[in-house]
Amino acid sequence: MARSIEEKVEEHFKAILDDLNIRHYGKTEEINDSITKALHEADSKSGGSGTNYPDIQLFLQNRTRRDIPVMIEAKGQKNKLEKLTSSGDIELTSKGKDPNRAVKNFAVNGALHYGLAILDEGTYSEVIIIGINGTTMTDGVVSDPEIKAYYVSKKNDKVPKEIIGFDFVQLKQSNLDAFFAELDKLSLTDAEKEKLKRNKEELLEQSIKEIHQRIYDDESIKTLLGTNDKLYLFCGLIMAGLTTEGVKPLEVSDFYSNDDIDDNDGKRVLTRTQSFLRKKNCPKDKIDMVLNYLKPVFEKRALWKPVNGESAIKSIYRQVKEDILPLLESSIHLDFTGKILNSLNDWVAIENDKLNDVVLTPRFVTNLMAKITRTDMDSFVWDTCMGSSGFLVSAMEIMIDDVKKKIKDQAEAEKKIAHIKQNQLLGIEILGNIYILAVLNMILMGDGSSQIICGDSHEEGPKFMNSHQGTFPANVFLLNPPYSAPGKGLIFVDEALSRMETGYGAVLIQENAGSGQGDVYAKRILKKNTLLVSIHMPPDLFNGKSSVQTAIYLFQVNRSHEADDVVTFIDFSEDGYSRQNRKKSTQKVNLRNTDHALERYDEVAAICLGKKPKTDYYTEANGLVIRDTVSLEGNDWTFNQHRKIDTTPAEEDFKKTVADYLAWKVSAILKGEVSVDV
């Protein structure tokens, strides 16, 4: 192995910093107490205890007192500047005997380790990490110095963004304002956000499954907790642990595992959950409802009674604190409640499961439906079969992004976002166990739970609309109804659209609701609304949770469908995702993007919105898009009903038929099965 020239590399770059008059700190020098604390308390680069000592440290401060620490790590061998994973990320840990080898052996990776330690400490929200390297000395100097720099910030969820063309001259005091302005442009792209969200959701689901497996394997509590009990256990521990303004985060050490009916770990969770909900300004009736669901679980003596000095609640909370809460408190909104139900469904069914009535819509589908209904910051969005609020979460994200694009005044933007969360979303859910998940989901979004109602939507919907006339002009309707309801669920669509004056509605529903099995509702819907798009969805959309064939039907509200209106039909059975039935699959990841799924969903959205797609997976030329009229009877809404099959034989068909016949004839003659014609 070639000898390392790491010390010479350090000297080379320190000399550059000196020439630029940039103050730098050595390995054992301290910049300030918070940075020292961060480096001392974090795991060492080897993964265990021990102090972290970056090779070079800087502390940038511009005229407005914006402070950014800079962590620099040096190496001195070939190919030791940076190590990336197969997906292009800076590697931190890997499988094998030495999972931290990248952090120890590569400059950028080591610098990132230090940078993340500083961000995790909490004082700073942004940091710059720099790797420096060199391999050759010529006339006593490093002749091939190399450098790579990244900006890492909490606003980008700690995902490193490369500073292209970085040069230390940018760090001169006179250049800092311009340099910081360049850093502010380094934001995650939509594709990067989607990738990050997908990765975090997979990690979240795996963490939940590990905790659930632990509960399932513990005979003392396995038989004690039904499916709903597990839901409430997860929700209670998470609400008790989330950071809340004015309340100190609940630490594992706050659980004393007392063996006392009045002072135990279960009571501690209930008390903290009540404080959490109050701090989120939840009304008393909602707080009481949530606590009524939680109490029977957390008052179970087997959960709070200590075994070997520790209660089951404390033990499970430790895992929640370490593996789940950090993911939920990131800046990326995750499909958290769906991951809980996916995990629980590995073992048991939830209420109404035999009817396929509790099927959570995948996030990429809720996003698509929110887009094609033209959701923006002025939308009033409702879902009368809310489930765990997946549609409302997707809509809220789109609405907030629209605010950030259109309103530049920060105070005005924050006011508008608050109004969206409090007044522009409405969800109704009849199942109490799912309702509590919806409340938590919307609270995690920054508390959009103000208008989340538990009850029968046939009663609660009209009641709400009548009492909010003029203040909730619903113009976006999103729905995945129970397929056992009248009209395969179209009754909910009919009721909702009849209460809207403008806008769009999209429903993910059993496809044959639009092919004659929608009862009277399909025809009734067309009398007052226009069917714009019919999307034939993948047959395995729900990963084996439901086997029904579904479709998305998109409507324009309050415009009667006319006989010559053209409907766009899309065959979206191949959406770019590969799925495994989670009950049968041994893979940790049940959903994989194997064929440009993100681009395919963007293309379908563009087609629905009448925009020019950037890709051409679905076109009229390849037969995956059909534009045709439909009957006003509401019985021919499906893609396959409009597929035109060309029965005219082509020359190639003739050649193939003749070839197949001759092949059979020769084989039969050789076997003596037929005689040769003379």
XYZ file of C-alpha atoms in Angstrom:
678
model
C 0.000 0.000 0.000
C 1.293 3.449 -0.917
C 2.421 5.581 1.997
C -0.072 8.229 3.098
C 0.882 11.891 2.771
C -2.046 13.049 4.914
C 0.046 15.447 7.027
C 1.433 17.098 3.895
C -2.086 17.465 2.502
C -3.139 19.213 5.719
C -0.135 21.529 5.535
C -0.860 22.321 1.887
C -4.429 23.449 2.507
C -3.631 25.216 5.793
C -1.105 27.298 3.846
C -3.846 28.259 1.394
C -6.092 29.314 4.283
C -3.251 31.363 5.778
C -2.634 33.126 2.455
C -6.350 34.005 2.318
C -6.259 35.226 5.923
C -8.938 32.712 6.942
C -8.794 31.750 10.616
C -8.628 27.968 11.035
C -8.565 25.660 14.037
C -6.529 22.488 14.502
C -7.522 19.082 15.822
C -7.495 19.918 19.507
C -8.531 23.580 19.302
C -12.044 24.515 20.380
C -14.243 26.917 18.422
C -16.968 27.158 21.067
C -18.695 25.051 23.722
C -21.579 23.800 21.556
C -19.321 22.497 18.768
C -17.004 20.904 21.319
C -19.983 19.319 23.046
C -21.320 17.988 19.733
C -18.011 16.400 18.769
C -17.391 14.950 22.224
C -20.844 13.429 22.718
C -21.237 11.889 19.257
C -20.026 8.381 18.515
C -16.477 8.270 17.245
C -15.710 7.518 13.600
C -15.228 3.889 14.621
C -18.777 3.776 15.949
C -18.039 3.629 19.652
C -17.111 6.071 22.383
C -14.249 8.489 21.969
C -13.735 12.109 21.015
C -14.009 13.322 17.418
C -11.140 15.483 16.165
C -11.639 17.036 12.702
C -8.340 17.758 10.968
C -9.253 21.395 10.271
C -12.179 23.480 11.486
C -13.479 26.880 10.364
C -16.203 29.145 11.663
C -17.823 31.430 9.102
C -19.730 34.518 10.209
C -21.049 37.143 7.805
C -22.184 40.708 8.479
C -25.653 39.612 9.568
C -24.192 37.187 12.129
C -25.141 34.084 10.189
C -22.850 31.414 11.602
C -21.799 28.274 9.701
C -19.259 25.784 11.102
C -16.961 24.098 8.568
C -15.552 20.609 9.181
C -12.570 19.517 7.057
C -11.113 16.017 6.947
C -7.846 15.139 5.196
C -6.538 11.952 3.597
C -3.351 11.295 1.683
C -3.830 8.287 -0.568
C -5.219 7.516 -4.005
C -9.025 7.284 -4.269
C -9.566 8.307 -0.645
C -11.377 11.576 -1.241
C -14.909 10.166 -1.166
C -16.871 6.909 -1.123
C -20.422 6.788 -2.456
C -23.111 4.128 -2.185
C -24.532 2.412 -5.260
C -27.345 4.989 -5.252
C -24.906 7.912 -5.243
C -25.123 8.921 -1.570
C -22.150 9.587 0.693
C -21.665 6.327 2.573
C -21.757 6.474 6.366
C -22.323 2.862 7.382
C -22.352 -0.429 5.520
C -22.716 -4.136 6.179
C -19.781 -6.272 7.214
C -17.241 -6.574 9.988
C -16.367 -2.877 9.840
C -19.579 -0.928 9.113
C -17.855 2.436 9.695
C -14.947 1.878 7.306
C -16.051 4.614 4.873
C -16.172 7.251 7.609
C -12.716 6.234 8.827
C -11.003 5.895 5.485
C -12.452 8.609 3.226
C -12.134 12.353 3.627
C -15.637 13.554 2.655
C -17.284 10.723 4.586
C -15.366 11.586 7.756
C -16.196 15.285 7.386
C -19.891 14.408 7.008
C -19.720 12.382 10.223
C -18.507 15.492 12.069
C -21.007 17.776 10.346
C -23.989 15.615 11.270
C -22.820 15.518 14.890
C -22.967 19.322 14.967
C -26.436 19.456 13.406
C -27.717 16.807 15.810
C -26.514 18.828 18.787
C -29.051 21.480 17.829
C -27.298 24.840 18.071
C -26.613 25.101 14.343
C -28.977 24.357 11.474
C -26.377 24.327 8.702
C -22.797 23.229 8.225
C -20.248 22.864 5.438
C -18.202 19.673 5.114
C -15.033 19.465 3.042
C -12.838 16.529 2.072
C -9.241 17.158 1.011
C -6.801 14.638 -0.415
C -3.572 14.225 -2.342
C -1.282 11.368 -3.327
C 1.935 12.724 -4.826
C 4.740 14.950 -3.584
C 6.886 16.906 -6.086
C 9.758 19.060 -4.885
C 8.394 18.890 -1.362
C 4.842 19.996 -2.175
C 1.593 18.192 -2.898
C 1.316 18.171 -6.686
C -2.178 16.683 -7.059
C -4.370 18.243 -4.349
C -8.102 17.528 -4.616
C -11.061 18.929 -2.749
C -14.794 18.383 -2.547
C -17.276 20.417 -0.496
C -20.921 19.967 0.485
C -23.549 22.112 2.176
C -25.578 20.176 4.777
C -28.622 21.793 6.364
C -31.720 20.940 8.333
C -33.859 22.656 5.690
C -32.646 19.969 3.267
C -33.212 17.268 5.886
C -29.436 16.894 6.292
C -28.989 15.644 2.731
C -25.564 16.883 1.499
C -25.709 19.184 -1.533
C -22.436 19.498 -3.424
C -20.949 22.988 -3.787
C -19.907 22.755 -7.430
C -16.580 24.406 -8.243
C -15.805 25.143 -4.608
C -12.674 27.177 -3.874
C -11.424 28.316 -0.471
C -11.300 31.883 -1.781
C -15.092 31.899 -1.426
C -14.608 31.752 2.347
C -12.769 35.092 2.566
C -14.670 37.491 4.773
C -15.317 39.861 1.877
C -16.879 37.023 -0.149
C -19.096 35.463 2.515
C -22.340 37.281 1.704
C -22.149 36.207 -1.934
C -21.128 32.672 -0.915
C -24.008 32.341 1.544
C -26.393 33.501 -1.182
C -25.113 30.632 -3.338
C -25.688 28.196 -0.481
C -29.300 29.333 -0.233
C -29.858 28.157 -3.805
C -28.810 24.613 -2.908
C -32.198 23.064 -2.234
C -33.436 19.546 -2.840
C -35.001 18.910 -6.227
C -38.433 17.295 -6.416
C -36.772 14.033 -7.450
C -34.374 14.217 -4.490
C -37.250 14.952 -2.115
C -39.166 11.963 -3.451
C -36.125 9.703 -3.125
C -35.476 10.910 0.414
C -39.104 10.422 1.373
C -39.150 6.921 -0.116
C -35.955 5.937 1.747
C -37.198 7.326 5.037
C -40.581 5.655 4.686
C -38.904 2.303 4.056
C -36.719 2.823 7.124
C -39.761 3.900 9.151
C -41.799 0.872 8.129
C -38.920 -1.462 8.938
C -38.469 0.157 12.373
C -42.183 -0.210 13.130
C -42.118 -3.834 12.010
C -39.174 -4.587 14.284
C -41.016 -3.158 17.281
C -44.182 -5.006 16.324
C -42.232 -8.250 15.935
C -40.839 -7.720 19.400
C -44.375 -7.302 20.790
C -45.535 -10.338 18.838
C -42.692 -12.468 20.215
C -43.367 -11.481 23.830
C -45.894 -14.050 25.066
C -46.675 -11.962 28.139
C -48.137 -9.099 26.073
C -48.858 -10.753 22.700
C -52.213 -12.143 23.838
C -52.898 -9.016 25.870
C -53.057 -6.641 22.899
C -55.517 -6.809 20.022
C -54.904 -4.983 16.755
C -56.533 -1.767 17.933
C -54.601 -1.974 21.196
C -51.351 -2.042 19.221
C -52.466 0.992 17.231
C -53.152 2.878 20.433
C -49.889 1.728 22.008
C -47.898 3.106 19.070
C -49.877 6.344 18.930
C -49.664 6.996 22.656
C -45.916 6.434 22.835
C -45.332 8.649 19.807
C -47.534 11.516 20.992
C -45.872 11.309 24.395
C -42.417 11.487 22.823
C -42.786 14.146 20.139
C -41.102 17.475 20.792
C -43.707 20.042 21.803
C -43.193 23.743 22.404
C -43.230 24.483 26.105
C -42.835 20.842 27.152
C -39.498 19.108 27.667
C -39.134 16.035 25.404
C -39.874 12.812 27.257
C -36.671 10.855 27.841
C -36.358 7.141 28.543
C -34.976 8.065 31.970
C -38.313 9.767 32.783
C -39.922 6.313 33.021
C -39.359 4.974 36.540
C -41.099 1.590 36.111
C -42.932 2.027 39.399
C -45.129 -0.828 40.556
C -47.924 1.481 41.677
C -51.445 1.838 40.327
C -51.403 5.635 40.685
C -47.796 6.357 39.675
C -46.605 4.189 36.808
C -45.253 4.414 33.277
C -48.701 4.077 31.725
C -49.965 7.112 33.627
C -46.877 9.021 32.538
C -47.686 8.376 28.877
C -51.315 9.448 29.320
C -50.344 12.633 31.154
C -47.763 13.601 28.536
C -50.132 12.778 25.671
C -52.767 15.049 27.203
C -50.181 17.849 27.458
C -49.120 17.220 23.871
C -52.682 17.529 22.547
C -53.341 20.664 24.613
C -50.181 22.291 23.269
C -51.447 21.503 19.781
C -54.626 23.441 20.623
C -56.868 20.423 20.187
C -60.396 21.027 21.499
C -61.382 19.299 24.728
C -63.779 16.862 23.060
C -61.029 15.653 20.724
C -58.564 15.287 23.605
C -61.128 13.334 25.601
C -61.861 11.070 22.641
C -58.177 10.257 22.056
C -57.547 9.608 25.751
C -60.593 7.349 25.945
C -59.032 5.183 23.248
C -55.606 5.164 24.922
C -56.548 4.618 28.561
C -57.631 0.944 28.354
C -54.229 0.102 26.863
C -51.921 2.118 29.090
C -53.843 1.135 32.210
C -53.098 -2.552 31.580
C -50.997 -3.639 34.534
C -48.958 -6.089 32.454
C -47.616 -3.194 30.418
C -46.579 -0.907 33.281
C -45.608 -3.486 35.887
C -41.802 -3.803 36.046
C -40.186 -7.086 35.021
C -36.531 -7.313 36.003
C -36.739 -3.656 36.973
C -38.242 -2.323 33.731
C -41.775 -2.050 32.381
C -42.730 -3.118 28.858
C -43.806 0.472 28.190
C -40.350 1.794 29.016
C -38.634 -0.878 26.979
C -40.773 -0.265 23.888
C -40.528 3.513 24.282
C -36.726 3.276 24.176
C -36.960 1.740 20.709
C -39.571 4.290 19.593
C -37.350 7.110 20.849
C -34.272 5.840 19.023
C -35.718 4.537 15.758
C -39.035 6.259 15.017
C -39.208 9.744 16.562
C -36.135 11.095 14.691
C -37.776 10.137 11.388
C -41.090 11.746 12.301
C -39.447 14.976 13.431
C -37.566 15.473 10.172
C -38.683 18.133 7.693
C -39.964 15.426 5.351
C -43.603 14.452 5.878
C -43.904 10.683 5.939
C -46.787 8.278 5.466
C -46.439 7.277 9.106
C -49.872 5.890 9.847
C -49.880 3.753 6.730
C -46.641 2.153 7.892
C -48.194 1.247 11.235
C -51.150 -0.451 9.571
C -48.929 -2.192 7.029
C -46.965 -3.677 9.898
C -49.990 -4.774 11.905
C -51.595 -6.339 8.848
C -48.666 -8.736 8.538
C -50.178 -10.674 11.436
C -53.819 -9.780 11.840
C -56.709 -8.157 10.037
C -58.260 -4.888 11.110
C -61.951 -4.028 11.363
C -63.979 -4.631 8.153
C -60.884 -6.079 6.469
C -62.889 -8.936 4.922
C -64.897 -6.317 3.047
C -61.728 -4.618 1.753
C -63.078 -1.517 3.480
C -59.858 -0.482 5.187
C -57.348 -0.223 2.354
C -54.894 2.635 2.707
C -54.181 4.465 -0.530
C -50.428 4.554 -1.342
C -48.898 8.003 -1.015
C -47.809 8.178 -4.660
C -51.467 7.661 -5.629
C -52.797 10.273 -3.176
C -50.229 12.715 -4.568
C -51.331 11.978 -8.133
C -55.002 12.489 -7.299
C -54.330 15.736 -5.435
C -52.416 17.029 -8.467
C -54.990 16.133 -11.103
C -57.757 17.845 -9.104
C -55.722 21.052 -9.491
C -55.108 21.497 -5.775
C -53.438 24.810 -4.935
C -53.142 27.184 -1.983
C -56.716 28.418 -2.402
C -58.314 24.963 -2.542
C -60.815 23.703 0.008
C -60.203 19.962 0.156
C -62.374 17.289 1.706
C -62.464 13.526 2.083
C -65.563 11.860 3.528
C -63.919 8.440 4.009
C -60.680 9.847 5.355
C -58.970 6.746 6.705
C -55.658 7.832 8.171
C -55.778 11.142 6.197
C -53.415 10.236 3.361
C -55.299 12.376 0.817
C -55.394 15.384 3.129
C -51.672 15.062 3.867
C -50.851 15.035 0.143
C -53.179 17.959 -0.520
C -51.738 19.970 2.354
C -48.192 19.443 1.089
C -49.139 20.690 -2.379
C -51.002 23.674 -0.924
C -48.082 24.673 1.290
C -45.589 24.336 -1.585
C -47.850 26.583 -3.655
C -47.824 29.191 -0.894
C -44.024 29.167 -0.791
C -43.852 29.676 -4.556
C -46.421 32.477 -4.757
C -46.118 34.454 -1.516
C -42.705 35.975 -0.908
C -43.522 37.879 2.287
C -42.677 35.436 5.090
C -45.259 36.724 7.568
C -48.018 36.631 4.966
C -46.968 33.135 3.863
C -47.057 31.799 7.428
C -50.495 33.333 7.944
C -51.785 31.659 4.782
C -50.299 28.275 5.750
C -51.955 28.510 9.168
C -55.260 29.273 7.469
C -54.860 26.235 5.201
C -54.267 23.918 8.131
C -57.074 25.299 10.245
C -59.778 26.081 7.697
C -59.172 24.573 4.235
C -59.147 20.838 5.000
C -62.001 18.590 6.058
C -61.842 14.895 6.837
C -64.492 12.514 8.169
C -63.801 8.962 9.385
C -66.263 6.574 11.005
C -63.781 4.043 12.471
C -62.410 5.285 15.776
C -59.205 3.249 15.593
C -58.365 4.755 12.198
C -59.544 8.210 13.245
C -56.913 8.461 15.956
C -54.252 7.755 13.335
C -55.651 10.529 11.153
C -55.482 13.002 14.024
C -51.863 12.067 14.696
C -50.982 12.209 10.993
C -52.349 15.721 10.645
C -50.709 16.871 13.863
C -47.380 15.648 12.500
C -48.035 17.857 9.470
C -48.053 20.863 11.771
C -51.578 20.398 13.086
C -54.084 20.325 10.296
C -56.406 18.398 12.600
C -58.815 21.262 13.264
C -61.547 19.907 10.982
C -60.961 16.175 11.409
C -64.286 14.600 12.426
C -65.091 11.157 13.781
C -68.511 9.982 12.662
C -70.752 8.828 9.830
C -70.054 11.046 6.820
C -73.629 10.701 5.556
C -74.625 12.643 8.676
C -71.502 14.643 9.532
C -70.871 15.882 5.957
C -74.210 17.685 5.525
C -74.068 18.922 9.116
C -70.622 20.478 8.579
C -71.479 21.987 5.193
C -74.677 23.526 6.513
C -72.890 25.091 9.470
C -69.967 26.354 7.349
C -71.802 27.872 4.412
C -69.569 30.526 2.895
C -66.518 29.538 4.963
C -65.791 26.160 3.367
C -66.520 26.377 -0.381
C -65.327 22.841 -1.156
C -63.686 22.682 -4.591
C -61.470 19.563 -4.336
C -62.879 16.168 -3.403
C -60.541 13.172 -2.889
C -61.765 9.716 -1.972
C -61.035 6.011 -1.649
C -64.436 4.779 -0.395
C -65.419 1.447 1.175
C -66.128 -0.786 -1.798
C -68.922 -2.588 0.056
C -71.015 0.593 0.191
C -73.871 1.115 -2.301
C -72.663 1.596 -5.868
C -69.271 0.098 -4.897
C -68.783 3.332 -2.935
C -70.138 5.757 -5.552
C -72.796 6.831 -3.065
C -70.117 8.886 -1.302
C -69.065 10.509 -4.577
C -72.639 11.381 -5.493
C -73.317 12.919 -2.078
C -70.110 14.959 -2.030
C -70.223 16.300 -5.588
C -73.834 17.374 -5.072
C -72.621 19.755 -2.363
C -69.920 21.384 -4.505
C -70.396 24.370 -6.799
C -67.011 24.340 -8.549
C -63.799 22.360 -8.773
C -62.834 18.741 -9.295
C -63.270 15.373 -7.664
C -61.148 12.231 -7.972
C -62.061 8.804 -6.641
C -60.003 5.622 -6.429
C -62.630 2.926 -6.601
C -63.372 -0.622 -7.673
C -63.222 -0.254 -11.439
C -66.473 -2.051 -12.216
C -68.369 0.699 -10.365
C -68.069 2.441 -13.730
C -69.017 -0.539 -15.895
C -72.572 -1.095 -14.814
C -72.208 -2.018 -11.145
C -72.437 1.505 -9.787
C -76.153 1.171 -9.122
C -78.077 4.383 -9.760
C -75.174 6.563 -8.671
C -73.010 6.465 -11.818
C -75.839 7.760 -13.995
C -76.840 10.295 -11.357
C -73.278 11.637 -11.111
C -73.126 12.290 -14.879
C -76.325 14.373 -14.728
C -74.513 17.067 -12.767
C -70.796 16.390 -13.338
C -68.432 15.659 -16.221
C -66.255 12.545 -16.367
C -62.884 13.803 -17.600
C -60.446 10.912 -17.128
C -60.540 7.177 -16.401
C -57.256 5.619 -15.232
C -56.924 1.818 -15.173
C -54.655 1.203 -12.134
C -52.133 -1.628 -11.485
C -53.885 -4.854 -10.399
C -51.513 -5.253 -7.431
C -51.770 -1.633 -6.279
C -52.332 -2.594 -2.627
C -49.512 -5.165 -2.361
C -51.875 -8.074 -1.792
C -53.941 -6.242 0.833
C -56.830 -6.042 -1.601
C -57.244 -7.994 -4.815
C -59.869 -5.797 -6.463
C -59.130 -4.060 -9.761
C -59.283 -0.311 -9.230
C -59.524 2.798 -11.349
C -59.272 6.527 -10.751
C -62.208 8.521 -12.096
C -61.706 12.283 -12.398
C -64.734 14.617 -12.538
C -65.324 18.279 -13.222
C -67.918 19.453 -10.725
C -71.276 21.061 -11.527
C -71.133 20.662 -15.298
C -73.439 18.035 -16.753
C -71.764 15.411 -18.890
C -72.853 15.693 -22.527
C -73.030 12.848 -25.019
C -70.221 14.231 -27.201
C -67.825 15.056 -24.336
C -64.513 13.279 -24.891
C -63.109 11.249 -21.988
C -59.408 10.359 -21.705
C -58.809 6.703 -20.865
C -55.324 5.679 -19.626
C -53.978 2.167 -19.154
C -51.753 2.688 -16.090
C -51.457 -1.014 -15.231
C -47.674 -0.670 -15.581
C -46.749 2.240 -13.314
C -43.025 1.554 -12.884
C -43.264 0.004 -9.414
C -42.620 -3.658 -8.596
C -44.513 -5.034 -5.639
C -44.382 -8.113 -3.446
C -47.205 -9.455 -1.322
C -45.883 -8.515 2.105
C -47.334 -11.659 3.697
C -45.289 -13.839 1.363
C -42.254 -11.746 0.589
C -39.032 -12.133 2.532
C -37.755 -8.793 1.256
C -37.716 -5.810 3.557
C -38.821 -3.506 0.744
C -42.228 -4.441 -0.670
C -42.333 -1.606 -3.215
C -39.469 -0.823 -5.587
C -39.099 1.746 -8.331
C -37.867 -0.504 -11.132
C -38.946 1.386 -14.257
C -39.073 5.191 -13.934
C -42.108 5.258 -11.661
C -41.735 8.936 -10.753
C -41.591 9.973 -14.384
C -44.581 7.772 -15.225
C -46.727 9.360 -12.504
C -45.685 12.819 -13.680
C -46.651 11.890 -17.242
C -50.104 10.657 -16.244
C -50.663 13.827 -14.214
C -49.692 15.934 -17.227
C -52.104 14.019 -19.494
C -54.950 14.525 -17.004
C -54.228 18.239 -16.740
C -53.992 18.752 -20.503
C -50.296 19.598 -20.344
C -47.475 18.400 -22.585
C -45.789 15.379 -20.925
C -41.996 15.227 -20.662
C -42.028 11.497 -21.402
C -44.052 9.262 -23.705
C -44.787 6.029 -21.863
C -48.542 6.460 -22.413
C -49.694 7.599 -25.833
C -52.485 7.053 -28.303
C -49.884 5.615 -30.688
C -48.990 2.746 -28.357
C -52.606 2.175 -27.427
C -52.256 3.117 -23.745
C -54.265 6.320 -24.135
C -57.714 6.346 -25.715
C -59.962 9.359 -26.191
C -63.613 8.450 -26.615
C -67.147 9.334 -25.565
C -69.201 7.495 -22.950
C -72.841 6.651 -22.499
C -74.896 8.875 -20.222
C -76.063 5.687 -18.491
C -72.746 5.564 -16.558
C -71.917 1.999 -17.540
C -68.830 2.296 -19.787
C -66.203 4.182 -17.829
C -63.403 1.575 -17.963
C -60.383 1.558 -20.255
C -60.987 -1.958 -21.555
C -64.499 -1.076 -22.679
C -62.977 1.416 -25.115
C -59.988 -0.599 -26.262
C -60.242 -1.201 -29.992
C -58.896 -4.588 -31.061
C -57.840 -4.767 -34.707
C -59.006 -8.153 -36.081
C -57.764 -7.537 -39.623
C -55.132 -10.226 -40.349
C -51.728 -8.925 -41.365
C -49.167 -10.608 -43.623
C -47.024 -11.410 -40.591
C -49.996 -13.219 -39.006
C -50.378 -15.330 -42.182
C -46.662 -16.190 -42.259
C -46.696 -17.213 -38.611
C -49.771 -19.417 -39.085
C -48.228 -21.174 -42.100
C -44.929 -21.634 -40.250
C -46.695 -23.092 -37.214
C -48.654 -25.495 -39.471
C -45.559 -26.673 -41.349
C -43.646 -27.206 -38.103
C -46.486 -29.340 -36.773
C -46.783 -31.291 -40.043
C -43.073 -32.144 -40.204
C -43.095 -33.230 -36.541
C -46.164 -35.423 -37.102
C -44.639 -37.089 -40.206
C -41.413 -37.869 -38.347
C -43.440 -39.455 -35.548
C -45.478 -41.454 -38.063
C -48.679 -39.841 -36.880
C -49.674 -38.771 -40.417
C -48.693 -40.003 -43.877
C -46.908 -38.020 -46.547
C -49.268 -36.788 -49.220
C -48.194 -37.876 -52.732
